[in-house]
Amino acid sequence: MTTLEGRGLAVSRGVVRLFRDVSFRIASGEWVALRGPNGSGKTTLLRCVAGLTRMDAGEVLFDGQPVSASSERYRDSLLYSGHLPGVKDDLSAAENLRGLLALRGVTADAEAERAALEEVGLGKRRNLPARRLSAGQRRRIGLARLMLDPTPVWALDEPLTALDDEGQALFCRLLSQHLERGGLALLATHHDLQSAPARVLRVGS
């Protein structure tokens, strides 16, 4: 069973305390929703989990071991996505998808990429540069990435931003499939997702 834990996490910015004593444990088949007002530190907490932001206190553990002790295995097991879609305007949808997968060391054949883009509604737009896609369509490139990356741990920051009802429903299906495969997820989201029951972790001082 895969587990992700945070123990006593704390982060401050100057004299401003974002959060302290934040703890959680997520196991295979579970997901946790990060909630809190704007500026409460949800994005910062996700970045701490991803190893992108230094904590003032606490530790993150993967399968019971500090991530510093299993850094390579943890990186291979983690899919992190920030609140921006992370696509390049000059690249096509297909090229962006391929690039996002390559950053994680994941390869998919052309047919699998084409099928994923078709499923997220970008089949006819797969060769268009990203600058010609709407904000929601750019987000859908990330949904195609989730389909093709088998990593067990998701740390996603507001993954439903700019998605319409159909796109949100698709994300919920992908999350359900991820959990059914034994994956786990930590999501910063204000939405109540119906795909699976979640525990809510409230962040703030």
mmCIF file of C-alpha atoms in Angstrom:
data_model
loop_
_atom_site.group_PDB
_atom_site.id
_atom_site.type_symbol
_atom_site.label_atom_id
_atom_site.label_comp_id
_atom_site.label_asym_id
_atom_site.label_seq_id
_atom_site.Cartn_x
_atom_site.Cartn_y
_atom_site.Cartn_z
ATOM 1 C CA MET A 1 0.000 0.000 0.000
ATOM 2 C CA THR A 2 1.255 3.467 -0.926
ATOM 3 C CA THR A 3 1.085 6.194 1.726
ATOM 4 C CA LEU A 4 1.811 9.919 1.807
ATOM 5 C CA GLU A 5 2.092 11.713 5.144
ATOM 6 C CA GLY A 6 2.721 15.195 6.427
ATOM 7 C CA ARG A 7 3.707 15.615 10.065
ATOM 8 C CA GLY A 8 3.632 18.958 11.836
ATOM 9 C CA LEU A 9 4.167 21.029 8.700
ATOM 10 C CA ALA A 10 4.671 24.770 9.184
ATOM 11 C CA VAL A 11 5.560 27.631 6.831
ATOM 12 C CA SER A 12 5.897 31.372 7.426
ATOM 13 C CA ARG A 13 6.575 34.264 5.085
ATOM 14 C CA GLY A 14 8.478 36.850 7.076
ATOM 15 C CA VAL A 15 6.341 37.632 10.104
ATOM 16 C CA VAL A 16 3.248 36.127 8.489
ATOM 17 C CA ARG A 17 2.482 32.551 9.451
ATOM 18 C CA LEU A 18 0.756 30.696 6.635
ATOM 19 C CA PHE A 19 0.097 27.500 8.581
ATOM 20 C CA ARG A 20 1.511 25.380 11.367
ATOM 21 C CA ASP A 21 1.051 21.896 12.827
ATOM 22 C CA VAL A 22 -0.530 20.577 9.619
ATOM 23 C CA SER A 23 -0.625 16.787 9.560
ATOM 24 C CA PHE A 24 -2.293 14.280 7.278
ATOM 25 C CA ARG A 25 -2.015 10.705 6.077
ATOM 26 C CA ILE A 26 -3.308 9.462 2.730
ATOM 27 C CA ALA A 27 -3.244 5.806 1.693
ATOM 28 C CA SER A 28 -3.927 4.010 -1.568
ATOM 29 C CA GLY A 29 -7.473 4.611 -2.778
ATOM 30 C CA GLU A 30 -7.897 7.826 -0.768
ATOM 31 C CA TRP A 31 -7.795 11.522 -1.544
ATOM 32 C CA VAL A 32 -7.733 14.642 0.582
ATOM 33 C CA ALA A 33 -9.161 18.043 -0.366
ATOM 34 C CA LEU A 34 -7.181 21.067 0.792
ATOM 35 C CA ARG A 35 -9.516 23.912 1.738
ATOM 36 C CA GLY A 36 -8.951 27.394 3.048
ATOM 37 C CA PRO A 37 -9.383 31.061 2.144
ATOM 38 C CA ASN A 38 -7.228 32.768 -0.459
ATOM 39 C CA GLY A 39 -3.713 33.240 0.859
ATOM 40 C CA SER A 40 -4.045 30.570 3.527
ATOM 41 C CA GLY A 41 -1.183 28.500 2.121
ATOM 42 C CA LYS A 42 -2.841 25.733 0.092
ATOM 43 C CA THR A 43 -0.502 26.194 -2.864
ATOM 44 C CA THR A 44 2.490 26.477 -0.536
ATOM 45 C CA LEU A 45 1.523 23.245 1.207
ATOM 46 C CA LEU A 46 1.311 21.430 -2.123
ATOM 47 C CA ARG A 47 4.714 22.824 -3.093
ATOM 48 C CA CYS A 48 6.114 21.566 0.212
ATOM 49 C CA VAL A 49 4.758 18.104 -0.541
ATOM 50 C CA ALA A 50 6.340 18.292 -4.000
ATOM 51 C CA GLY A 51 9.685 19.349 -2.558
ATOM 52 C CA LEU A 52 9.583 22.775 -4.214
ATOM 53 C CA THR A 53 9.250 24.913 -1.075
ATOM 54 C CA ARG A 54 11.251 24.653 2.134
ATOM 55 C CA MET A 55 9.269 24.139 5.335
ATOM 56 C CA ASP A 56 9.996 25.836 8.637
ATOM 57 C CA ALA A 57 9.074 22.671 10.509
ATOM 58 C CA GLY A 58 7.741 19.178 9.948
ATOM 59 C CA GLU A 59 8.418 16.443 7.448
ATOM 60 C CA VAL A 60 6.815 14.696 4.495
ATOM 61 C CA LEU A 61 6.960 10.903 4.370
ATOM 62 C CA PHE A 62 6.409 8.531 1.485
ATOM 63 C CA ASP A 63 5.656 4.940 2.438
ATOM 64 C CA GLY A 64 6.771 5.720 5.965
ATOM 65 C CA GLN A 65 10.161 7.142 4.982
ATOM 66 C CA PRO A 66 11.158 10.829 4.866
ATOM 67 C CA VAL A 67 11.103 11.899 1.225
ATOM 68 C CA SER A 68 14.714 13.026 1.589
ATOM 69 C CA ALA A 69 15.647 9.383 2.185
ATOM 70 C CA SER A 70 13.785 8.134 -0.879
ATOM 71 C CA SER A 71 13.957 11.215 -3.079
ATOM 72 C CA GLU A 72 14.444 9.472 -6.427
ATOM 73 C CA ARG A 73 11.699 6.913 -5.837
ATOM 74 C CA TYR A 74 9.394 9.643 -4.544
ATOM 75 C CA ARG A 75 9.990 11.874 -7.574
ATOM 76 C CA ASP A 76 9.233 8.923 -9.819
ATOM 77 C CA SER A 77 5.971 8.352 -7.937
ATOM 78 C CA LEU A 78 4.720 11.958 -7.807
ATOM 79 C CA LEU A 79 2.745 13.915 -10.366
ATOM 80 C CA TYR A 80 2.601 17.564 -9.313
ATOM 81 C CA SER A 81 0.607 20.198 -11.194
ATOM 82 C CA GLY A 82 0.459 23.863 -10.189
ATOM 83 C CA HIS A 83 -2.475 26.214 -10.574
ATOM 84 C CA LEU A 84 -1.359 27.246 -14.076
ATOM 85 C CA PRO A 85 -1.826 24.760 -16.962
ATOM 86 C CA GLY A 86 1.914 24.641 -17.711
ATOM 87 C CA VAL A 87 1.667 24.569 -21.497
ATOM 88 C CA LYS A 88 3.812 26.353 -24.098
ATOM 89 C CA ASP A 89 1.949 28.687 -26.445
ATOM 90 C CA ASP A 90 4.075 27.867 -29.487
ATOM 91 C CA LEU A 91 3.651 24.108 -29.152
ATOM 92 C CA SER A 92 0.633 22.166 -30.334
ATOM 93 C CA ALA A 93 -1.644 20.309 -27.959
ATOM 94 C CA ALA A 94 0.040 17.047 -28.957
ATOM 95 C CA GLU A 95 3.538 18.481 -28.499
ATOM 96 C CA ASN A 96 2.613 19.917 -25.107
ATOM 97 C CA LEU A 97 1.232 16.569 -24.002
ATOM 98 C CA ARG A 98 4.370 14.793 -25.163
ATOM 99 C CA GLY A 99 6.546 17.343 -23.372
ATOM 100 C CA LEU A 100 4.642 17.079 -20.089
ATOM 101 C CA LEU A 101 5.022 13.312 -20.156
ATOM 102 C CA ALA A 102 8.721 13.547 -21.045
ATOM 103 C CA LEU A 103 9.354 15.755 -18.014
ATOM 104 C CA ARG A 104 8.201 12.809 -15.912
ATOM 105 C CA GLY A 105 10.164 10.284 -17.953
ATOM 106 C CA VAL A 106 6.943 8.802 -19.346
ATOM 107 C CA THR A 107 6.594 7.805 -22.989
ATOM 108 C CA ALA A 108 3.416 6.924 -24.828
ATOM 109 C CA ASP A 109 3.032 5.800 -28.409
ATOM 110 C CA ALA A 110 1.396 8.069 -30.959
ATOM 111 C CA GLU A 111 -1.859 6.125 -30.929
ATOM 112 C CA ALA A 112 -2.202 6.379 -27.143
ATOM 113 C CA GLU A 113 -1.524 10.137 -27.274
ATOM 114 C CA ARG A 114 -4.069 10.563 -30.043
ATOM 115 C CA ALA A 115 -6.678 8.554 -28.152
ATOM 116 C CA ALA A 116 -6.136 10.567 -24.950
ATOM 117 C CA LEU A 117 -6.501 13.880 -26.769
ATOM 118 C CA GLU A 118 -9.617 12.564 -28.488
ATOM 119 C CA GLU A 119 -11.124 11.560 -25.157
ATOM 120 C CA VAL A 120 -10.556 15.016 -23.643
ATOM 121 C CA GLY A 121 -12.133 16.700 -26.666
ATOM 122 C CA LEU A 122 -8.962 17.867 -28.410
ATOM 123 C CA GLY A 123 -8.793 15.286 -31.178
ATOM 124 C CA LYS A 124 -9.482 17.809 -33.940
ATOM 125 C CA ARG A 125 -7.322 20.436 -32.271
ATOM 126 C CA ARG A 126 -4.306 18.312 -31.416
ATOM 127 C CA ASN A 127 -2.108 20.073 -33.996
ATOM 128 C CA LEU A 128 -3.185 23.614 -33.116
ATOM 129 C CA PRO A 129 -0.721 25.790 -31.195
ATOM 130 C CA ALA A 130 -1.799 26.181 -27.584
ATOM 131 C CA ARG A 131 -2.247 29.936 -27.994
ATOM 132 C CA ARG A 132 -5.279 29.177 -30.171
ATOM 133 C CA LEU A 133 -6.934 27.081 -27.484
ATOM 134 C CA SER A 134 -9.294 28.390 -24.824
ATOM 135 C CA ALA A 135 -8.329 28.319 -21.157
ATOM 136 C CA GLY A 136 -10.472 25.223 -20.648
ATOM 137 C CA GLN A 137 -8.983 23.470 -23.659
ATOM 138 C CA ARG A 138 -5.486 24.181 -22.367
ATOM 139 C CA ARG A 139 -6.530 22.562 -19.085
ATOM 140 C CA ARG A 140 -7.719 19.515 -20.991
ATOM 141 C CA ILE A 141 -4.155 18.856 -22.130
ATOM 142 C CA GLY A 142 -3.449 18.229 -18.454
ATOM 143 C CA LEU A 143 -6.358 15.789 -18.290
ATOM 144 C CA ALA A 144 -4.824 13.846 -21.184
ATOM 145 C CA ARG A 145 -1.572 13.784 -19.223
ATOM 146 C CA LEU A 146 -3.349 12.251 -16.232
ATOM 147 C CA MET A 147 -4.652 9.483 -18.480
ATOM 148 C CA LEU A 148 -1.206 8.503 -19.696
ATOM 149 C CA ASP A 149 0.966 8.941 -16.599
ATOM 150 C CA PRO A 150 0.722 5.891 -14.284
ATOM 151 C CA THR A 151 2.244 7.606 -11.246
ATOM 152 C CA PRO A 152 0.494 6.685 -7.960
ATOM 153 C CA VAL A 153 0.631 10.067 -6.178
ATOM 154 C CA TRP A 154 -1.204 13.162 -7.427
ATOM 155 C CA ALA A 155 -0.598 16.611 -5.903
ATOM 156 C CA LEU A 156 -2.798 18.976 -7.906
ATOM 157 C CA ASP A 157 -3.527 22.661 -7.373
ATOM 158 C CA GLU A 158 -7.089 23.643 -8.406
ATOM 159 C CA PRO A 159 -7.283 21.078 -11.243
ATOM 160 C CA LEU A 160 -10.853 22.122 -12.160
ATOM 161 C CA THR A 161 -10.012 25.755 -12.927
ATOM 162 C CA ALA A 162 -11.489 26.873 -16.288
ATOM 163 C CA LEU A 163 -13.074 23.473 -16.978
ATOM 164 C CA ASP A 164 -16.723 23.366 -18.001
ATOM 165 C CA ASP A 165 -19.194 20.870 -16.541
ATOM 166 C CA GLU A 166 -18.142 18.179 -19.008
ATOM 167 C CA GLY A 167 -14.464 18.733 -18.248
ATOM 168 C CA GLN A 168 -15.105 18.595 -14.512
ATOM 169 C CA ALA A 169 -17.055 15.357 -14.907
ATOM 170 C CA LEU A 170 -14.164 13.916 -16.910
ATOM 171 C CA PHE A 171 -11.701 14.855 -14.175
ATOM 172 C CA CYS A 172 -13.922 13.162 -11.600
ATOM 173 C CA ARG A 173 -13.901 9.963 -13.674
ATOM 174 C CA LEU A 174 -10.123 10.113 -13.987
ATOM 175 C CA LEU A 175 -9.785 10.594 -10.226
ATOM 176 C CA SER A 176 -12.071 7.629 -9.558
ATOM 177 C CA GLN A 177 -10.035 5.438 -11.916
ATOM 178 C CA HIS A 178 -6.801 6.612 -10.286
ATOM 179 C CA LEU A 179 -8.079 5.678 -6.824
ATOM 180 C CA GLU A 180 -9.426 2.338 -8.039
ATOM 181 C CA ARG A 181 -5.936 1.519 -9.354
ATOM 182 C CA GLY A 182 -4.532 2.116 -5.882
ATOM 183 C CA GLY A 183 -3.414 5.698 -6.393
ATOM 184 C CA LEU A 184 -3.854 8.530 -3.911
ATOM 185 C CA ALA A 185 -4.335 12.269 -4.297
ATOM 186 C CA LEU A 186 -3.906 15.559 -2.464
ATOM 187 C CA LEU A 187 -5.946 18.254 -4.224
ATOM 188 C CA ALA A 188 -6.365 21.937 -3.515
ATOM 189 C CA THR A 189 -9.945 22.475 -4.638
ATOM 190 C CA HIS A 190 -13.041 24.393 -3.601
ATOM 191 C CA HIS A 191 -15.269 21.988 -5.518
ATOM 192 C CA ASP A 192 -17.188 19.115 -4.002
ATOM 193 C CA LEU A 193 -16.277 16.186 -6.228
ATOM 194 C CA GLN A 194 -18.714 13.320 -6.425
ATOM 195 C CA SER A 195 -16.212 10.779 -7.734
ATOM 196 C CA ALA A 196 -15.111 9.582 -4.313
ATOM 197 C CA PRO A 197 -15.546 10.648 -0.705
ATOM 198 C CA ALA A 198 -12.767 12.904 0.479
ATOM 199 C CA ARG A 199 -11.405 14.014 3.792
ATOM 200 C CA VAL A 200 -11.069 17.776 4.054
ATOM 201 C CA LEU A 201 -7.861 19.330 5.364
ATOM 202 C CA ARG A 202 -8.307 22.997 6.212
ATOM 203 C CA VAL A 203 -5.227 25.167 5.875
ATOM 204 C CA GLY A 204 -4.625 28.520 7.510
ATOM 205 C CA SER A 205 -3.252 30.210 10.580
#
